[in-house]
Coordinates of C-alpha atoms and ligand atoms in Angstrom, one line a residue:
X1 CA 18.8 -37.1 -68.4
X2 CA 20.8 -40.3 -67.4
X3 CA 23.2 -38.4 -65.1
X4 CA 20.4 -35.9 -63.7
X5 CA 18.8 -39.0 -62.2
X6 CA 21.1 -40.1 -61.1
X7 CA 22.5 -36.9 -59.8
X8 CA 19.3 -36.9 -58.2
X9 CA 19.3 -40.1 -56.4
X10 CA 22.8 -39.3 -55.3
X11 CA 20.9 -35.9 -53.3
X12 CA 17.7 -38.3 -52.4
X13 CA 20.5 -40.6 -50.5
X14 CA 22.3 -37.6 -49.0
X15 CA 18.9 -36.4 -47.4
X16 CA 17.6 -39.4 -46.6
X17 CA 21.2 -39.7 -44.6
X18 CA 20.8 -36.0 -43.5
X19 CA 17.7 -36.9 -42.1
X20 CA 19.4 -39.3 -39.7
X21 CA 21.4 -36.1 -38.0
X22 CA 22.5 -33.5 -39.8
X23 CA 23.6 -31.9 -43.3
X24 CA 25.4 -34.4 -45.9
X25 CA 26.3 -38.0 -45.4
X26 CA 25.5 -39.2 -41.9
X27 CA 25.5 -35.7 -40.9
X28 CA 27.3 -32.7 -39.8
X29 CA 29.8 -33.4 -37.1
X30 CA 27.7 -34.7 -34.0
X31 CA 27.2 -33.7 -30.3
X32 CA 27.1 -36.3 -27.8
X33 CA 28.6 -38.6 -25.1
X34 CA 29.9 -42.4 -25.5
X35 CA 27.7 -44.5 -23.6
X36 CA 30.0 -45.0 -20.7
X37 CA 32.6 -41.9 -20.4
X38 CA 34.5 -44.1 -18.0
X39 CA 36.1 -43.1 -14.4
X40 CA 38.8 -41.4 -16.3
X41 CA 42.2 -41.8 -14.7
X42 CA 40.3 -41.4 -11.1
X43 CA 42.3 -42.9 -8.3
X44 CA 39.2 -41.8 -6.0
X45 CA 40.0 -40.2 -2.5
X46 CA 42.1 -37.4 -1.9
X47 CA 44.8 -36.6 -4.3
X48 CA 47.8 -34.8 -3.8
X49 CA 46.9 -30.9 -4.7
X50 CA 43.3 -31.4 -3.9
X51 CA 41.1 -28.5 -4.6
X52 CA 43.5 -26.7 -6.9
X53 CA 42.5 -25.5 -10.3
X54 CA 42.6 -26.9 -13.5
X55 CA 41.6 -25.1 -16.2
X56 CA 41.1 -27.7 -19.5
X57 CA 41.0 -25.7 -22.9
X58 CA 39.7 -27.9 -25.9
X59 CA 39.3 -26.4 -29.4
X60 CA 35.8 -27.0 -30.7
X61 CA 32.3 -28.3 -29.7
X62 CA 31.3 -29.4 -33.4
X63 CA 33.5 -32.6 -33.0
X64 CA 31.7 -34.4 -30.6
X65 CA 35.4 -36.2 -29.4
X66 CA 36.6 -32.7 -28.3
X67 CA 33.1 -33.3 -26.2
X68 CA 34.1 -35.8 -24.9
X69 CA 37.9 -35.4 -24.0
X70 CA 36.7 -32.4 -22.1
X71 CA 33.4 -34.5 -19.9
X72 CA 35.8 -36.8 -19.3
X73 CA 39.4 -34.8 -18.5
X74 CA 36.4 -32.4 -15.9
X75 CA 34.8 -35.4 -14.1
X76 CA 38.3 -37.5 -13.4
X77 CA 39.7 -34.5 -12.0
X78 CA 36.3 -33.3 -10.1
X79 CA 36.3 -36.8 -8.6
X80 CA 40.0 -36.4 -7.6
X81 CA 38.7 -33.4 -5.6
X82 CA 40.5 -30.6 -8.2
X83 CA 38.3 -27.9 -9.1
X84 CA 38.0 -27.7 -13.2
X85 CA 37.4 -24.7 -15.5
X86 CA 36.9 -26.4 -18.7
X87 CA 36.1 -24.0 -21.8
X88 CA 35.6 -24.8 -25.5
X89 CA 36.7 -21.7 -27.9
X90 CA 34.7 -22.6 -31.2
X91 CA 37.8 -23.3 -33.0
X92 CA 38.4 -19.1 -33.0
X93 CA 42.1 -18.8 -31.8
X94 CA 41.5 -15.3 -30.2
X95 CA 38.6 -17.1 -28.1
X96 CA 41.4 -19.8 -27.3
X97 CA 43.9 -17.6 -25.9
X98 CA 41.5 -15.1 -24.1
X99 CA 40.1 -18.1 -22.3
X100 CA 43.8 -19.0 -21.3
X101 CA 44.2 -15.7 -20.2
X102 CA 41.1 -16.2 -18.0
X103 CA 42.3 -19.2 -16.4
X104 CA 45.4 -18.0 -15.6
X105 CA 44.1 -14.8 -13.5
X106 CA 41.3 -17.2 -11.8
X107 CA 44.5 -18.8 -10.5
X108 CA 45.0 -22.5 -12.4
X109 CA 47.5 -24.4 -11.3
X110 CA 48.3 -26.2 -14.3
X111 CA 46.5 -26.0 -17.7
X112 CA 45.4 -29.0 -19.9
X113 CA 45.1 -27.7 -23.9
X114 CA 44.3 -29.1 -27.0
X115 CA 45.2 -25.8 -29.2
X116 CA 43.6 -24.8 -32.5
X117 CA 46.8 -23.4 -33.6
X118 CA 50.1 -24.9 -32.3
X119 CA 51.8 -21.6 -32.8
X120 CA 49.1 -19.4 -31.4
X121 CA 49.7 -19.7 -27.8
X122 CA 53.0 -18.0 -26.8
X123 CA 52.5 -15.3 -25.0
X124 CA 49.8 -17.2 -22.9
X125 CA 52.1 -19.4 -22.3
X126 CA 55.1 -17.2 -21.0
X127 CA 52.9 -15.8 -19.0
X128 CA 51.7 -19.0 -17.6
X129 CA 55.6 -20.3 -17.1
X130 CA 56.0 -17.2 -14.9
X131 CA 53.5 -17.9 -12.5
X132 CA 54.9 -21.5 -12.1
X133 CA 51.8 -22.7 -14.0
X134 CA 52.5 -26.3 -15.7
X135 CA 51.1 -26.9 -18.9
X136 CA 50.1 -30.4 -20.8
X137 CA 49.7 -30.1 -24.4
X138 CA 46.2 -32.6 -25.1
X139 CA 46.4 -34.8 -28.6
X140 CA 47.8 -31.9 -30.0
X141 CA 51.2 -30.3 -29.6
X142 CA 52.0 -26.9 -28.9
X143 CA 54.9 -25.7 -30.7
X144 CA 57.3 -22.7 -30.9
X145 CA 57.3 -22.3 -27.2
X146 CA 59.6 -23.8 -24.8
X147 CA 56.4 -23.5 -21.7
X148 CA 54.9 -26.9 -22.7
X149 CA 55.9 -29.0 -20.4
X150 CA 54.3 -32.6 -21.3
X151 CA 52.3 -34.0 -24.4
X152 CA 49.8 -37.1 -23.8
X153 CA 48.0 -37.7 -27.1
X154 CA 48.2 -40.8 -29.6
X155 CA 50.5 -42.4 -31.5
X156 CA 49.3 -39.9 -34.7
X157 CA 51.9 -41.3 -37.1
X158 CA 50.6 -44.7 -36.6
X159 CA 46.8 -43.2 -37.6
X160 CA 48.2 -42.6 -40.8
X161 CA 49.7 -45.4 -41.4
X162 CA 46.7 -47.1 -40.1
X163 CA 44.6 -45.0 -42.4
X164 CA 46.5 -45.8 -45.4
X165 CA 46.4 -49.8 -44.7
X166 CA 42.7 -49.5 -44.0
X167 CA 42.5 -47.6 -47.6
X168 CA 44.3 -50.5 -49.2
X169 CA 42.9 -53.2 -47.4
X170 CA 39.5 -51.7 -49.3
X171 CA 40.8 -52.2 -52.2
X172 CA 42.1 -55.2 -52.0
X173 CA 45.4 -54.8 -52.0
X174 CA 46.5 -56.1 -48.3
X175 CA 45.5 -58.0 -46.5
X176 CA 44.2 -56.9 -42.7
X177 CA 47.8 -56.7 -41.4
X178 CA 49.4 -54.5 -44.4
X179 CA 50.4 -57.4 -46.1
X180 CA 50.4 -57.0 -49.6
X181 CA 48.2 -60.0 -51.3
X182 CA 49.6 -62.6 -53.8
X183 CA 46.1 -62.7 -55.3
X184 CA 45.8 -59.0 -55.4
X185 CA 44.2 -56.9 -58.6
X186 CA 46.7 -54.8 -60.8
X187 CA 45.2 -51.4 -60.7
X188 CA 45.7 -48.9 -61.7
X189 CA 43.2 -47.9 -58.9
X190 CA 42.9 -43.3 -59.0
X191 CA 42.6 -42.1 -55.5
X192 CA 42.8 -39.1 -53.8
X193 CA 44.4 -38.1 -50.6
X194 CA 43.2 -35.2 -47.8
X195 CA 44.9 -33.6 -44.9
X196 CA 44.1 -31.8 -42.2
X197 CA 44.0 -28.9 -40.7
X198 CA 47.6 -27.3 -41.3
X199 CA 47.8 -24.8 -38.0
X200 CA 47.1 -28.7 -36.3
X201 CA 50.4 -30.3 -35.9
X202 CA 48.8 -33.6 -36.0
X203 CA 47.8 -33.4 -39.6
X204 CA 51.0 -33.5 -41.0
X205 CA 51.5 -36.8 -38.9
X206 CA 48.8 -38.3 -40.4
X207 CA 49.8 -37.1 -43.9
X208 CA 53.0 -38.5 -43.3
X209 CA 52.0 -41.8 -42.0
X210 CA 49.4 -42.2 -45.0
X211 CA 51.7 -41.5 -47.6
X212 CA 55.0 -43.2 -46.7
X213 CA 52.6 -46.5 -46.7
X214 CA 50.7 -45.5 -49.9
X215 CA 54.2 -44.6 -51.8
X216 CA 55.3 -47.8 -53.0
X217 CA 51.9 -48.5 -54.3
X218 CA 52.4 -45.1 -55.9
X219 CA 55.7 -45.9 -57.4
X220 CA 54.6 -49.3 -59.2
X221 CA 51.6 -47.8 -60.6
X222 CA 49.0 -49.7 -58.7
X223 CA 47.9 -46.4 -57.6
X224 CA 47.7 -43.0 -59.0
X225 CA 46.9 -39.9 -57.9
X226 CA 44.5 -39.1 -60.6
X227 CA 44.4 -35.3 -59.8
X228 CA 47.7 -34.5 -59.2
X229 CA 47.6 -33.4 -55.9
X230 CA 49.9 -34.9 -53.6
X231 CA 51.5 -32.4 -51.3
X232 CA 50.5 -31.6 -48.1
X233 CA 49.7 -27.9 -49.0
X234 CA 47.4 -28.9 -52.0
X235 CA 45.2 -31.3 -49.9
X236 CA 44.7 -30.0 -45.9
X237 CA 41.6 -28.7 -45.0
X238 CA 41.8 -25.7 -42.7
X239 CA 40.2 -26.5 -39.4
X240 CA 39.0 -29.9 -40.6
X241 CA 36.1 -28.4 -42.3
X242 CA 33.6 -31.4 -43.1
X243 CA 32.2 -28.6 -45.6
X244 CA 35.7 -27.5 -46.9
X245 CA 36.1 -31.2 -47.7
X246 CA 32.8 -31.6 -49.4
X247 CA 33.6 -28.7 -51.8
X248 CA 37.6 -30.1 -52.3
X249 CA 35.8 -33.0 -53.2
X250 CA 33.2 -31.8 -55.8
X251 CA 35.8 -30.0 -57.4
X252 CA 37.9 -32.6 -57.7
X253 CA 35.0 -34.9 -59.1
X254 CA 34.5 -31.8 -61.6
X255 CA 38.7 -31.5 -62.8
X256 CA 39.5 -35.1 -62.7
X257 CA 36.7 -37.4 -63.0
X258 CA 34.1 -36.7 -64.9
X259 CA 35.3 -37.7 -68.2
X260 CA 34.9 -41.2 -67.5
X261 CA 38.1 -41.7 -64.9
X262 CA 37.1 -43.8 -62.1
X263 CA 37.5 -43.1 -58.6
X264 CA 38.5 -46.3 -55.9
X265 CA 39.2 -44.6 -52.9
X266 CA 39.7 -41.5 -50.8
X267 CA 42.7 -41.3 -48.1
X268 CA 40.7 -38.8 -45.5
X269 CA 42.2 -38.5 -41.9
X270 CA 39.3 -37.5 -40.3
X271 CA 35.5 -38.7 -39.9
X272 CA 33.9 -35.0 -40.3
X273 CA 35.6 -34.6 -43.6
X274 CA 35.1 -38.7 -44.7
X275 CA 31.0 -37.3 -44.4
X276 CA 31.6 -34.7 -46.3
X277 CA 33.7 -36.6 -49.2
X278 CA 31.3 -39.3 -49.1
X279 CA 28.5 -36.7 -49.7
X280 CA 30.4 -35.1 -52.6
X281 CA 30.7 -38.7 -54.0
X282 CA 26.9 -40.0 -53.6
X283 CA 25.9 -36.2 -55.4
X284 CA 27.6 -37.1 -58.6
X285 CA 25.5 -40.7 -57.9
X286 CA 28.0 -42.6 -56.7
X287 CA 27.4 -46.1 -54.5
X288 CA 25.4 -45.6 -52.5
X289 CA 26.9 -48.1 -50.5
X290 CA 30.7 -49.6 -50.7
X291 CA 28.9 -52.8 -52.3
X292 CA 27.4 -50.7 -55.2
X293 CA 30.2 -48.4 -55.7
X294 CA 31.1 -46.0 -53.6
X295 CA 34.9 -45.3 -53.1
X296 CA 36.6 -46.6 -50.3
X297 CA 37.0 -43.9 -48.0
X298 CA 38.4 -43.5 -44.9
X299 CA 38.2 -42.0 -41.3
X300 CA 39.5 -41.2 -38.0
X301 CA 37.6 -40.7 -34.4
X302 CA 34.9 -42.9 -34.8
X303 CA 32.3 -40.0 -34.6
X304 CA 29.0 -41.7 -33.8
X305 CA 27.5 -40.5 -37.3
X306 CA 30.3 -42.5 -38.8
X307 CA 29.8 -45.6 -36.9
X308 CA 26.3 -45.7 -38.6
X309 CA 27.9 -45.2 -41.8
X310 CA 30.7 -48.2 -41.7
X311 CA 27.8 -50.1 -39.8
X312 CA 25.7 -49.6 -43.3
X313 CA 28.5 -50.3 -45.9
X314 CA 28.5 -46.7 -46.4
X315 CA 32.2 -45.0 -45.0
X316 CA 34.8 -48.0 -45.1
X317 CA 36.7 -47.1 -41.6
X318 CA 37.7 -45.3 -38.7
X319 CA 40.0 -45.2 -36.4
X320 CA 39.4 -45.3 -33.1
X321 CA 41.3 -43.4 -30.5
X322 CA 39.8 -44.3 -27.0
X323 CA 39.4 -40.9 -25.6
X324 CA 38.6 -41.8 -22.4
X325 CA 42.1 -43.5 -22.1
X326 CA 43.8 -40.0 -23.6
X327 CA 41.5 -38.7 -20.7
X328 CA 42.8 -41.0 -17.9
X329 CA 46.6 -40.4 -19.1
X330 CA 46.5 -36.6 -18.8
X331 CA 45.0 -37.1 -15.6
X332 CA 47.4 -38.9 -14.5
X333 CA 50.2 -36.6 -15.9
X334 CA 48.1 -33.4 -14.2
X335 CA 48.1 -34.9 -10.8
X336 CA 52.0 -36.0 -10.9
X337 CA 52.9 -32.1 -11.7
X338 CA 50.2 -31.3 -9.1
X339 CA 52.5 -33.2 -6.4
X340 CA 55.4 -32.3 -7.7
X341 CA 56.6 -35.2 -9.2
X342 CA 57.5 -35.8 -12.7
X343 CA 55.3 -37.9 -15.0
X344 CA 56.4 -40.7 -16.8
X345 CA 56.7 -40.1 -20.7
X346 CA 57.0 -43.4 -23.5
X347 CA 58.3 -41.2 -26.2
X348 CA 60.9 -38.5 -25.5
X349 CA 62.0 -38.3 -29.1
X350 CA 59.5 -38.0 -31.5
X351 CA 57.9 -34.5 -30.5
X352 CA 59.7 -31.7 -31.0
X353 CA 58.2 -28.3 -31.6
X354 CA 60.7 -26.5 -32.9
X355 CA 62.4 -25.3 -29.3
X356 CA 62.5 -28.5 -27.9
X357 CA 61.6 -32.4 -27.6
X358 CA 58.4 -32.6 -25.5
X359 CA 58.0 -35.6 -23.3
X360 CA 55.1 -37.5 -24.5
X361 CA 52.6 -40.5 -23.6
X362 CA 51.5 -42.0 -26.6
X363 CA 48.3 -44.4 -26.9
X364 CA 48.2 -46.9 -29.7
X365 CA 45.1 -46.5 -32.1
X366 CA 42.8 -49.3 -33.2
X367 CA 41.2 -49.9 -36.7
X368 CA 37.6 -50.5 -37.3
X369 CA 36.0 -51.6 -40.1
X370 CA 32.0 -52.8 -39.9
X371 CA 33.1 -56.6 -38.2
X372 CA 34.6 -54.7 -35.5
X373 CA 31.9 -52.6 -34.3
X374 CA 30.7 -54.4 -31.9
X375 CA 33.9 -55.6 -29.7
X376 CA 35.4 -52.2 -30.1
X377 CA 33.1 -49.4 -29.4
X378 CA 29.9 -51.4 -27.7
X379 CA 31.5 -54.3 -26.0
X380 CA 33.8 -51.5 -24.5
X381 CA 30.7 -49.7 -23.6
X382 CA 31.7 -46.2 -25.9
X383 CA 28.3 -46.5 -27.9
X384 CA 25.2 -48.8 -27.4
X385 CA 23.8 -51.0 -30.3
X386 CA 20.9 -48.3 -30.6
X387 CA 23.4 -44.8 -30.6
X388 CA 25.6 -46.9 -33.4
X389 CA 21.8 -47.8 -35.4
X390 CA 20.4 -43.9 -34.7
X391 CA 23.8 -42.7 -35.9
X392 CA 23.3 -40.6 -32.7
X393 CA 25.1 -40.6 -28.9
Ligands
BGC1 C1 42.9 -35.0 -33.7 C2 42.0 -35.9 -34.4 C3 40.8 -35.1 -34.9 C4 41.2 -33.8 -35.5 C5 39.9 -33.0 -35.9 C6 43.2 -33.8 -34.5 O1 44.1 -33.0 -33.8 O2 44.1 -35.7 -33.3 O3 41.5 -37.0 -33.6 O4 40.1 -35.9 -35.9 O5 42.0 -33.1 -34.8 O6 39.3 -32.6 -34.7

């Protein structure tokens, strides 16, 4: 009777929080703008290449940051004079490639893409190198192919790491800056860890990041991964499902923890699949709030529905990547190749996708946790005090 109430509270909570925009906890993925999407990268007047083509590719509109990396790629480059075909494929790789295709006959001059699957885009791209077409691979890199000829995203390794501090930080383990605490509690502490999508390149960057800065917390015994599953393999979620994470979750609250095992936190590299953990979490009864319970769990994007969340003790973090500078620095890179100059790269290492090292631009990432809502996303004008309340942009 006990655990049906509670059960039951756990669902009251979820809708209560669907009620606030969508399905589960602070909703599905959002829609929306920031407040301000910035003048992205825009030099104003004429640029070099005016009134060529640009076609933009971005991989889904149920992430509401591919929404706005693409508003903010098309209206820097419309302002630059540049005419922009920008298309979003619904996370369906034939869509994806079809629309290169289309871009490429309309006559684009260069091609700005944030693939669904690294691998996917080949042929597209051969074709593309023929025609003298330059291509920038957007956040995400585009591998297998030796057509890609610049990569502007952030610095995705650092996410993870960031992620993994942020978890431990929640629990009380480090302080702010990673530093492990003097005054810190023993553990054991069970956890669990997601991934991404695994056609993303990105997601193994986070994975990585996360884990090299959980494992010595791992190997002393502070933390355990109650269920086992540690590899990348066992924990991605294919096309960063907020759903697929909800049922991973469930299931694991059904193999792992339901005879008594507590649960302190949850390593998730993404906000869509933090809402869908979290709603997993608060169905078995848990929290509902960080202060009565709730794992620590934490994010990445800081989707507008998970701004609300941190904002009410709810999801413990995000991690904000500025996506109107990632805008502006592809810009920037597009209107370099544009007049035939070559744009300047900070990383020529790191990326290299499997035919060769990609030059890259890397932003750095920035941490927030409730205190920091205010100076990083509405001082900087990417949400208002009322979208971060609503839960809404
Ligand atoms: C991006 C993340 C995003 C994820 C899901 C990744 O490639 O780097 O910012 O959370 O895709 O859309």
């Amino acid at each position: 009777m006990r655990r049906i109430g509670m059960v039951a509270a756990g669902i009251a909570v979820a809708l209560s929080l669907a009620a606030c925009g969508g399905t589960g906890a602070g909703g599905a993925n959002g829609g929306g703008t920031p407040a301000a999407t910035g003048s992205a990268g825009a030099t104003g007047g004429t640029a070099a290449g005016a009134g060529a083509l640009v076609g933009v590719a971005m991989p889904t509109q149920t992430s509401e940051r591919w929404i706005n990396d693409g508003n903010a790629v098309k209206s820097a480059l419309e302002k630059d004079g540049y005419k922009v075909d920008l298309k979003y494929a619904n996370d369906d790789i034939p869509t994806q490639t079809q629309q290169l295709d289309a871009m490429i006959t309309e006559g684009a001059k260069l091609l700005i893409i944030a693939s669904i699957d690294g691998t996917a885009l080949t042929s597209q791209l051969e074709n593309a190198a023929s025609k003298g077409i330059k291509v920038i691979a957007y956040d995400r890199l585009i591998n297998g192919t030796p057509n890609v000829d610049f990569y502007t995203t952030f610095d995705n390794y650092a996410v993870g790491v960031a992620q993994a501090n942020a978890l431990l930080y929640g629990l009380g383990l480090t302080d702010k800056d990673g530093k492990a605490k003097t005054d810190a509690p023993k553990g054991p502490f069970n956890i669990e860890v997601f991934a991404g999508s695994p056609d993303d390149n990105n997601a193994k960057f986070f994975f990585n990041g996360g884990m090299d800065t959980l494992k010595p917390f791992i190997a002393n015994g502070t933390l355990v991964i109650k269920s086992g599953q540690t590899s990348f393999d066992q924990v991605a979620i294919l096309r960063w499902s907020q759903d697929g994470a909800q049922q991973r979750m469930e299931n694991l609250l059904t193999s792992t923890y339901t005879g008594g095992a507590k649960l302190a936190g949850v390593l998730s590299p993404f906000d869509g699949l933090s809402r869908g953990i979290i709603t997993a979490l608060q169905g078995v009864g848990m929290g509902p709030t960080l202060d009565k319970g709730l794992p620590v769990v934490t994010g990445q994007d800081a989707e507008i529905a998970s701004v609300k969340l941190i904002n009410d003790g709810v999801q413990s973090s995000t991690i904000f990547k500025d996506t109107r500078t990632l805008a502006a620095q592809a810009v920037k890179v597009a209107e370099a190749f544009l007049a035939g100059n070559t744009p300047e790269a900070n990383d020529t290492k790191t990326y290299n996708n499997g035919v060769k090292v990609v030059p890259t631009y890397l932003l750095p990432v920035v941490t927030v946790y409730k205190e920091d809502i205010q100076k990083q996303l509405i001082d900087s004008k990417y949400y208002t005090a009322a979208q971060v309340a609503a839960g809404v942009a």
